[in-house]
mmCIF file with all atom_site columns, C-alpha atoms and ligand atoms in Angstrom:
data_model
loop_
_atom_site.group_PDB
_atom_site.id
_atom_site.type_symbol
_atom_site.label_atom_id
_atom_site.label_alt_id
_atom_site.label_comp_id
_atom_site.label_asym_id
_atom_site.label_entity_id
_atom_site.label_seq_id
_atom_site.pdbx_PDB_ins_code
_atom_site.Cartn_x
_atom_site.Cartn_y
_atom_site.Cartn_z
_atom_site.occupancy
_atom_site.B_iso_or_equiv
_atom_site.pdbx_formal_charge
_atom_site.auth_seq_id
_atom_site.auth_comp_id
_atom_site.auth_asym_id
_atom_site.auth_atom_id
_atom_site.pdbx_PDB_model_num
ATOM   1   C CA . MET V 1 1   ? 68.011 -41.882 -22.255 1.00 41.00 ? 1   MET V CA 1
ATOM   2   C CA . GLN V 1 2   ? 68.122 -39.770 -25.405 1.00 43.00 ? 2   GLN V CA 1
ATOM   3   C CA . ASN V 1 3   ? 65.468 -41.616 -27.296 1.00 44.00 ? 3   ASN V CA 1
ATOM   4   C CA . ALA V 1 4   ? 62.364 -42.162 -25.178 1.00 48.00 ? 4   ALA V CA 1
ATOM   5   C CA . PRO V 1 5   ? 60.681 -45.520 -25.783 1.00 49.00 ? 5   PRO V CA 1
ATOM   6   C CA . ASN V 1 6   ? 57.455 -45.417 -27.756 1.00 53.00 ? 6   ASN V CA 1
ATOM   7   C CA . ASN V 1 7   ? 55.577 -47.759 -30.009 1.00 57.00 ? 7   ASN V CA 1
ATOM   8   C CA . ASN V 1 8   ? 57.179 -46.524 -33.213 1.00 73.00 ? 8   ASN V CA 1
ATOM   9   C CA . THR V 1 9   ? 60.851 -45.972 -32.520 1.00 90.00 ? 9   THR V CA 1
ATOM   10  C CA . PRO V 1 10  ? 63.291 -48.424 -30.990 1.00 91.00 ? 10  PRO V CA 1
ATOM   11  C CA . HIS V 1 11  ? 65.823 -47.093 -28.509 1.00 91.00 ? 11  HIS V CA 1
ATOM   12  C CA . GLU V 1 12  ? 68.779 -45.921 -30.551 1.00 89.00 ? 12  GLU V CA 1
ATOM   13  C CA . ASP V 1 13  ? 71.128 -48.672 -29.335 1.00 95.00 ? 13  ASP V CA 1
ATOM   14  C CA . LEU V 1 14  ? 68.654 -51.538 -29.397 1.00 97.00 ? 14  LEU V CA 1
ATOM   15  C CA . LEU V 1 15  ? 68.841 -52.567 -33.057 1.00 95.00 ? 15  LEU V CA 1
ATOM   16  C CA . GLN V 1 16  ? 72.595 -52.461 -33.047 1.00 96.00 ? 16  GLN V CA 1
ATOM   17  C CA . ALA V 1 17  ? 72.747 -54.594 -29.898 1.00 98.00 ? 17  ALA V CA 1
ATOM   18  C CA . ALA V 1 18  ? 70.454 -57.199 -31.463 1.00 97.00 ? 18  ALA V CA 1
ATOM   19  C CA . GLN V 1 19  ? 72.460 -57.217 -34.686 1.00 95.00 ? 19  GLN V CA 1
ATOM   20  C CA . ALA V 1 20  ? 75.732 -57.636 -32.790 1.00 97.00 ? 20  ALA V CA 1
ATOM   21  C CA . VAL V 1 21  ? 74.557 -60.560 -30.657 1.00 98.00 ? 21  VAL V CA 1
ATOM   22  C CA . ARG V 1 22  ? 73.014 -62.241 -33.696 1.00 97.00 ? 22  ARG V CA 1
ATOM   23  C CA . GLU V 1 23  ? 76.591 -62.867 -34.853 1.00 97.00 ? 23  GLU V CA 1
ATOM   24  C CA . ASN V 1 24  ? 77.072 -65.119 -31.811 1.00 98.00 ? 24  ASN V CA 1
ATOM   25  C CA . ALA V 1 25  ? 74.003 -67.240 -32.500 1.00 98.00 ? 25  ALA V CA 1
ATOM   26  C CA . TYR V 1 26  ? 74.779 -70.940 -32.231 1.00 98.00 ? 26  TYR V CA 1
ATOM   27  C CA . ALA V 1 27  ? 72.533 -72.390 -34.912 1.00 98.00 ? 27  ALA V CA 1
ATOM   28  C CA . PRO V 1 28  ? 74.466 -75.169 -36.694 1.00 98.00 ? 28  PRO V CA 1
ATOM   29  C CA . TYR V 1 29  ? 71.310 -77.259 -37.235 1.00 98.00 ? 29  TYR V CA 1
ATOM   30  C CA . SER V 1 30  ? 68.851 -74.695 -38.599 1.00 97.00 ? 30  SER V CA 1
ATOM   31  C CA . ASN V 1 31  ? 71.351 -72.128 -39.864 1.00 97.00 ? 31  ASN V CA 1
ATOM   32  C CA . PHE V 1 32  ? 68.728 -69.628 -38.734 1.00 96.00 ? 32  PHE V CA 1
ATOM   33  C CA . GLN V 1 33  ? 70.608 -67.079 -36.662 1.00 96.00 ? 33  GLN V CA 1
ATOM   34  C CA . VAL V 1 34  ? 68.582 -64.791 -34.418 1.00 97.00 ? 34  VAL V CA 1
ATOM   35  C CA . GLY V 1 35  ? 69.555 -61.962 -32.068 1.00 97.00 ? 35  GLY V CA 1
ATOM   36  C CA . ALA V 1 36  ? 67.341 -60.246 -29.512 1.00 98.00 ? 36  ALA V CA 1
ATOM   37  C CA . ALA V 1 37  ? 67.872 -57.130 -27.420 1.00 98.00 ? 37  ALA V CA 1
ATOM   38  C CA . ILE V 1 38  ? 65.637 -55.999 -24.576 1.00 98.00 ? 38  ILE V CA 1
ATOM   39  C CA . LEU V 1 39  ? 65.440 -52.470 -23.221 1.00 98.00 ? 39  LEU V CA 1
ATOM   40  C CA . ALA V 1 40  ? 64.503 -52.987 -19.585 1.00 98.00 ? 40  ALA V CA 1
ATOM   41  C CA . ALA V 1 41  ? 62.912 -50.574 -17.128 1.00 98.00 ? 41  ALA V CA 1
ATOM   42  C CA . ASP V 1 42  ? 66.323 -50.048 -15.487 1.00 97.00 ? 42  ASP V CA 1
ATOM   43  C CA . GLY V 1 43  ? 67.529 -48.485 -18.762 1.00 97.00 ? 43  GLY V CA 1
ATOM   44  C CA . GLN V 1 44  ? 69.896 -51.362 -19.477 1.00 98.00 ? 44  GLN V CA 1
ATOM   45  C CA . ILE V 1 45  ? 69.969 -53.385 -22.673 1.00 98.00 ? 45  ILE V CA 1
ATOM   46  C CA . TYR V 1 46  ? 70.054 -57.154 -22.296 1.00 98.00 ? 46  TYR V CA 1
ATOM   47  C CA . VAL V 1 47  ? 70.876 -59.369 -25.255 1.00 98.00 ? 47  VAL V CA 1
ATOM   48  C CA . GLY V 1 48  ? 70.521 -62.991 -26.252 1.00 98.00 ? 48  GLY V CA 1
ATOM   49  C CA . CYS V 1 49  ? 70.917 -65.248 -29.274 1.00 98.00 ? 49  CYS V CA 1
ATOM   50  C CA . ASN V 1 50  ? 69.500 -68.630 -30.161 1.00 98.00 ? 50  ASN V CA 1
ATOM   51  C CA . VAL V 1 51  ? 71.467 -71.566 -28.794 1.00 98.00 ? 51  VAL V CA 1
ATOM   52  C CA . GLU V 1 52  ? 70.707 -74.870 -30.500 1.00 98.00 ? 52  GLU V CA 1
ATOM   53  C CA . ASN V 1 53  ? 71.493 -78.354 -29.301 1.00 98.00 ? 53  ASN V CA 1
ATOM   54  C CA . ALA V 1 54  ? 72.142 -81.753 -30.889 1.00 98.00 ? 54  ALA V CA 1
ATOM   55  C CA . ALA V 1 55  ? 69.070 -82.838 -28.948 1.00 98.00 ? 55  ALA V CA 1
ATOM   56  C CA . TYR V 1 56  ? 66.927 -80.446 -30.977 1.00 98.00 ? 56  TYR V CA 1
ATOM   57  C CA . PRO V 1 57  ? 64.145 -79.660 -28.457 1.00 98.00 ? 57  PRO V CA 1
ATOM   58  C CA . ALA V 1 58  ? 66.770 -78.561 -25.924 1.00 98.00 ? 58  ALA V CA 1
ATOM   59  C CA . GLY V 1 59  ? 67.583 -75.520 -28.080 1.00 98.00 ? 59  GLY V CA 1
ATOM   60  C CA . GLN V 1 60  ? 66.719 -72.036 -26.893 1.00 98.00 ? 60  GLN V CA 1
ATOM   61  C CA . CYS V 1 61  ? 65.373 -69.018 -28.785 1.00 98.00 ? 61  CYS V CA 1
ATOM   62  C CA . ALA V 1 62  ? 67.121 -65.645 -28.824 1.00 98.00 ? 62  ALA V CA 1
ATOM   63  C CA . GLU V 1 63  ? 64.223 -63.972 -27.001 1.00 98.00 ? 63  GLU V CA 1
ATOM   64  C CA . SER V 1 64  ? 64.376 -66.536 -24.230 1.00 98.00 ? 64  SER V CA 1
ATOM   65  C CA . SER V 1 65  ? 68.143 -66.037 -23.877 1.00 98.00 ? 65  SER V CA 1
ATOM   66  C CA . ALA V 1 66  ? 67.668 -62.257 -23.628 1.00 98.00 ? 66  ALA V CA 1
ATOM   67  C CA . ILE V 1 67  ? 64.974 -62.675 -20.983 1.00 98.00 ? 67  ILE V CA 1
ATOM   68  C CA . SER V 1 68  ? 67.329 -64.890 -18.972 1.00 98.00 ? 68  SER V CA 1
ATOM   69  C CA . ALA V 1 69  ? 70.056 -62.248 -19.202 1.00 98.00 ? 69  ALA V CA 1
ATOM   70  C CA . MET V 1 70  ? 67.610 -59.572 -18.051 1.00 98.00 ? 70  MET V CA 1
ATOM   71  C CA . VAL V 1 71  ? 66.457 -61.557 -15.038 1.00 98.00 ? 71  VAL V CA 1
ATOM   72  C CA . ALA V 1 72  ? 70.037 -62.495 -14.168 1.00 98.00 ? 72  ALA V CA 1
ATOM   73  C CA . GLY V 1 73  ? 70.888 -58.781 -14.367 1.00 98.00 ? 73  GLY V CA 1
ATOM   74  C CA . GLY V 1 74  ? 68.251 -58.028 -11.755 1.00 98.00 ? 74  GLY V CA 1
ATOM   75  C CA . SER V 1 75  ? 65.597 -56.504 -13.996 1.00 98.00 ? 75  SER V CA 1
ATOM   76  C CA . LEU V 1 76  ? 62.033 -57.779 -14.422 1.00 98.00 ? 76  LEU V CA 1
ATOM   77  C CA . GLU V 1 77  ? 60.334 -55.276 -16.711 1.00 98.00 ? 77  GLU V CA 1
ATOM   78  C CA . ILE V 1 78  ? 60.618 -55.129 -20.484 1.00 98.00 ? 78  ILE V CA 1
ATOM   79  C CA . ARG V 1 79  ? 60.064 -51.749 -22.157 1.00 98.00 ? 79  ARG V CA 1
ATOM   80  C CA . GLN V 1 80  ? 61.034 -52.699 -25.710 1.00 98.00 ? 80  GLN V CA 1
ATOM   81  C CA . ILE V 1 81  ? 62.431 -55.710 -27.522 1.00 98.00 ? 81  ILE V CA 1
ATOM   82  C CA . CYS V 1 82  ? 64.075 -55.938 -30.905 1.00 98.00 ? 82  CYS V CA 1
ATOM   83  C CA . ILE V 1 83  ? 64.518 -59.238 -32.765 1.00 97.00 ? 83  ILE V CA 1
ATOM   84  C CA . VAL V 1 84  ? 66.675 -59.592 -35.845 1.00 96.00 ? 84  VAL V CA 1
ATOM   85  C CA . LYS V 1 85  ? 67.517 -62.551 -38.027 1.00 94.00 ? 85  LYS V CA 1
ATOM   86  C CA . LYS V 1 86  ? 70.316 -63.217 -40.426 1.00 93.00 ? 86  LYS V CA 1
ATOM   87  C CA . GLY V 1 87  ? 69.454 -63.318 -44.112 1.00 88.00 ? 87  GLY V CA 1
ATOM   88  C CA . GLY V 1 88  ? 66.249 -62.289 -45.840 1.00 84.00 ? 88  GLY V CA 1
ATOM   89  C CA . GLY V 1 89  ? 62.895 -61.759 -44.192 1.00 85.00 ? 89  GLY V CA 1
ATOM   90  C CA . ARG V 1 90  ? 61.969 -61.000 -40.623 1.00 87.00 ? 90  ARG V CA 1
ATOM   91  C CA . VAL V 1 91  ? 61.177 -63.194 -37.666 1.00 90.00 ? 91  VAL V CA 1
ATOM   92  C CA . ALA V 1 92  ? 58.375 -62.700 -35.175 1.00 93.00 ? 92  ALA V CA 1
ATOM   93  C CA . PRO V 1 93  ? 58.670 -64.437 -31.802 1.00 97.00 ? 93  PRO V CA 1
ATOM   94  C CA . CYS V 1 94  ? 57.459 -68.031 -31.593 1.00 97.00 ? 94  CYS V CA 1
ATOM   95  C CA . GLY V 1 95  ? 54.409 -68.852 -29.497 1.00 98.00 ? 95  GLY V CA 1
ATOM   96  C CA . GLY V 1 96  ? 56.423 -70.005 -26.500 1.00 98.00 ? 96  GLY V CA 1
ATOM   97  C CA . CYS V 1 97  ? 58.483 -66.809 -26.490 1.00 98.00 ? 97  CYS V CA 1
ATOM   98  C CA . ARG V 1 98  ? 55.351 -64.667 -26.716 1.00 98.00 ? 98  ARG V CA 1
ATOM   99  C CA . GLN V 1 99  ? 54.235 -66.305 -23.497 1.00 98.00 ? 99  GLN V CA 1
ATOM   100 C CA . LYS V 1 100 ? 57.670 -65.783 -21.915 1.00 98.00 ? 100 LYS V CA 1
ATOM   101 C CA . LEU V 1 101 ? 57.615 -62.110 -22.941 1.00 98.00 ? 101 LEU V CA 1
ATOM   102 C CA . ASN V 1 102 ? 54.154 -61.761 -21.416 1.00 98.00 ? 102 ASN V CA 1
ATOM   103 C CA . GLU V 1 103 ? 55.594 -62.582 -18.009 1.00 98.00 ? 103 GLU V CA 1
ATOM   104 C CA . PHE V 1 104 ? 57.719 -59.421 -18.076 1.00 98.00 ? 104 PHE V CA 1
ATOM   105 C CA . ALA V 1 105 ? 56.073 -57.081 -20.603 1.00 98.00 ? 105 ALA V CA 1
ATOM   106 C CA . ALA V 1 106 ? 52.802 -55.149 -20.689 1.00 98.00 ? 106 ALA V CA 1
ATOM   107 C CA . ALA V 1 107 ? 50.432 -55.558 -23.624 1.00 98.00 ? 107 ALA V CA 1
ATOM   108 C CA . ASP V 1 108 ? 51.503 -52.209 -25.119 1.00 98.00 ? 108 ASP V CA 1
ATOM   109 C CA . VAL V 1 109 ? 55.226 -53.034 -25.152 1.00 98.00 ? 109 VAL V CA 1
ATOM   110 C CA . PRO V 1 110 ? 56.580 -52.723 -28.683 1.00 98.00 ? 110 PRO V CA 1
ATOM   111 C CA . ILE V 1 111 ? 58.232 -55.685 -30.375 1.00 98.00 ? 111 ILE V CA 1
ATOM   112 C CA . PHE V 1 112 ? 60.425 -54.575 -33.255 1.00 97.00 ? 112 PHE V CA 1
ATOM   113 C CA . VAL V 1 113 ? 61.458 -57.105 -35.873 1.00 96.00 ? 113 VAL V CA 1
ATOM   114 C CA . GLN V 1 114 ? 63.994 -56.399 -38.565 1.00 91.00 ? 114 GLN V CA 1
ATOM   115 C CA . GLY V 1 115 ? 65.532 -58.363 -41.407 1.00 86.00 ? 115 GLY V CA 1
ATOM   116 C CA . GLU V 1 116 ? 68.998 -57.798 -42.791 1.00 84.00 ? 116 GLU V CA 1
ATOM   117 C CA . ASP V 1 117 ? 67.493 -55.632 -45.515 1.00 85.00 ? 117 ASP V CA 1
ATOM   118 C CA . GLY V 1 118 ? 66.788 -53.109 -42.744 1.00 84.00 ? 118 GLY V CA 1
ATOM   119 C CA . ASP V 1 119 ? 63.015 -53.322 -43.100 1.00 88.00 ? 119 ASP V CA 1
ATOM   120 C CA . LEU V 1 120 ? 61.627 -52.692 -39.596 1.00 92.00 ? 120 LEU V CA 1
ATOM   121 C CA . GLN V 1 121 ? 58.175 -53.763 -38.434 1.00 94.00 ? 121 GLN V CA 1
ATOM   122 C CA . SER V 1 122 ? 56.619 -52.985 -35.063 1.00 96.00 ? 122 SER V CA 1
ATOM   123 C CA . TYR V 1 123 ? 53.951 -54.925 -33.165 1.00 97.00 ? 123 TYR V CA 1
ATOM   124 C CA . THR V 1 124 ? 52.742 -54.750 -29.605 1.00 98.00 ? 124 THR V CA 1
ATOM   125 C CA . LEU V 1 125 ? 52.801 -57.807 -27.399 1.00 98.00 ? 125 LEU V CA 1
ATOM   126 C CA . GLY V 1 126 ? 49.015 -57.519 -27.137 1.00 98.00 ? 126 GLY V CA 1
ATOM   127 C CA . GLU V 1 127 ? 48.734 -57.837 -30.908 1.00 98.00 ? 127 GLU V CA 1
ATOM   128 C CA . LEU V 1 128 ? 50.922 -60.924 -30.967 1.00 98.00 ? 128 LEU V CA 1
ATOM   129 C CA . LEU V 1 129 ? 49.403 -62.543 -27.875 1.00 98.00 ? 129 LEU V CA 1
ATOM   130 C CA . PRO V 1 130 ? 45.804 -61.433 -27.441 1.00 98.00 ? 130 PRO V CA 1
ATOM   131 C CA . VAL V 1 131 ? 43.732 -62.672 -24.502 1.00 97.00 ? 131 VAL V CA 1
ATOM   132 C CA . ALA V 1 132 ? 46.949 -63.753 -22.811 1.00 97.00 ? 132 ALA V CA 1
ATOM   133 C CA . PHE V 1 133 ? 47.214 -65.903 -19.738 1.00 97.00 ? 133 PHE V CA 1
ATOM   134 C CA . GLY V 1 134 ? 49.425 -64.243 -17.139 1.00 96.00 ? 134 GLY V CA 1
ATOM   135 C CA . LYS V 1 135 ? 50.154 -63.842 -13.465 1.00 95.00 ? 135 LYS V CA 1
ATOM   136 C CA . GLU V 1 136 ? 46.987 -61.740 -12.971 1.00 92.00 ? 136 GLU V CA 1
ATOM   137 C CA . ASN V 1 137 ? 44.965 -64.849 -13.756 1.00 94.00 ? 137 ASN V CA 1
ATOM   138 C CA . LEU V 1 138 ? 46.661 -66.761 -10.967 1.00 94.00 ? 138 LEU V CA 1
ATOM   139 C CA . GLU V 1 139 ? 45.931 -63.937 -8.564  1.00 87.00 ? 139 GLU V CA 1
ATOM   140 C CA . THR V 1 140 ? 42.274 -63.422 -9.430  1.00 68.00 ? 140 THR V CA 1
ATOM   141 C CA . ASP V 1 141 ? 41.086 -66.896 -10.407 1.00 55.00 ? 141 ASP V CA 1
ATOM   142 C CA . LYS V 1 142 ? 42.081 -68.765 -7.247  1.00 58.00 ? 142 LYS V CA 1
HETATM 143 N N1 . THU R 2 .   ? 64.242 -68.860 -33.191 1.00 70.67 ? 1   THU R N1 1
HETATM 144 C C1 . THU R 2 .   ? 64.517 -67.812 -32.374 1.00 70.67 ? 1   THU R C1 1
HETATM 145 O O1 . THU R 2 .   ? 65.589 -67.719 -31.776 1.00 70.67 ? 1   THU R O1 1
HETATM 146 N N2 . THU R 2 .   ? 63.563 -66.860 -32.247 1.00 70.67 ? 1   THU R N2 1
HETATM 147 C C2 . THU R 2 .   ? 62.379 -66.846 -32.897 1.00 70.67 ? 1   THU R C2 1
HETATM 148 O O2 . THU R 2 .   ? 61.606 -65.917 -32.738 1.00 70.67 ? 1   THU R O2 1
HETATM 149 C C3 . THU R 2 .   ? 62.030 -67.932 -33.807 1.00 70.67 ? 1   THU R C3 1
HETATM 150 C C4 . THU R 2 .   ? 62.996 -69.040 -33.886 1.00 70.67 ? 1   THU R C4 1
HETATM 151 C C5 . THU R 2 .   ? 65.293 -69.868 -33.368 1.00 70.67 ? 1   THU R C5 1
HETATM 152 C C6 . THU R 2 .   ? 65.017 -71.217 -32.784 1.00 70.67 ? 1   THU R C6 1
HETATM 153 C C7 . THU R 2 .   ? 65.894 -72.086 -33.635 1.00 70.67 ? 1   THU R C7 1
HETATM 154 O O3 . THU R 2 .   ? 67.214 -72.059 -33.118 1.00 70.67 ? 1   THU R O3 1
HETATM 155 C C8 . THU R 2 .   ? 65.913 -71.409 -34.982 1.00 70.67 ? 1   THU R C8 1
HETATM 156 O O4 . THU R 2 .   ? 65.499 -70.081 -34.748 1.00 70.67 ? 1   THU R O4 1
HETATM 157 C C9 . THU R 2 .   ? 64.999 -72.050 -36.014 1.00 70.67 ? 1   THU R C9 1
HETATM 158 O O5 . THU R 2 .   ? 63.724 -72.220 -35.528 1.00 70.67 ? 1   THU R O5 1
#
């Protein structure tokens, strides 16, 4: 890996992977196209886009799709994630996706969000989901 993961710099291929998969977003109802790319502990990049449905609540977020791809690829540990949307502004993960990310990411994992204007913002999962409920709670609170 040429570009070691840290809190400030996304892996060099991550943004591009998120931007590329964003083009495949199926969002005919919201017209809000999102792409997500995860750098996993195995060094692989897993991508996903939002997939909407005529039955609106059955739609899936880009982050959730990328997590599914990661798990299907045999990896369970997120090191970085980048989320990009089409058009102006940036998108931060929804509440449900923050919880899904928490299953596979430590609190210090960086979440990069970028709009089409190129403006990049970085958060940690702990900032976006403080006092999280996770698998440790199930282990210790029995
Ligand atoms: N969406 C995502 O894919 N990721 C987010 O972080 C926020 C929202 C999708 C869900 C839906 O398809 C569309 O964006 C509008 O909410």
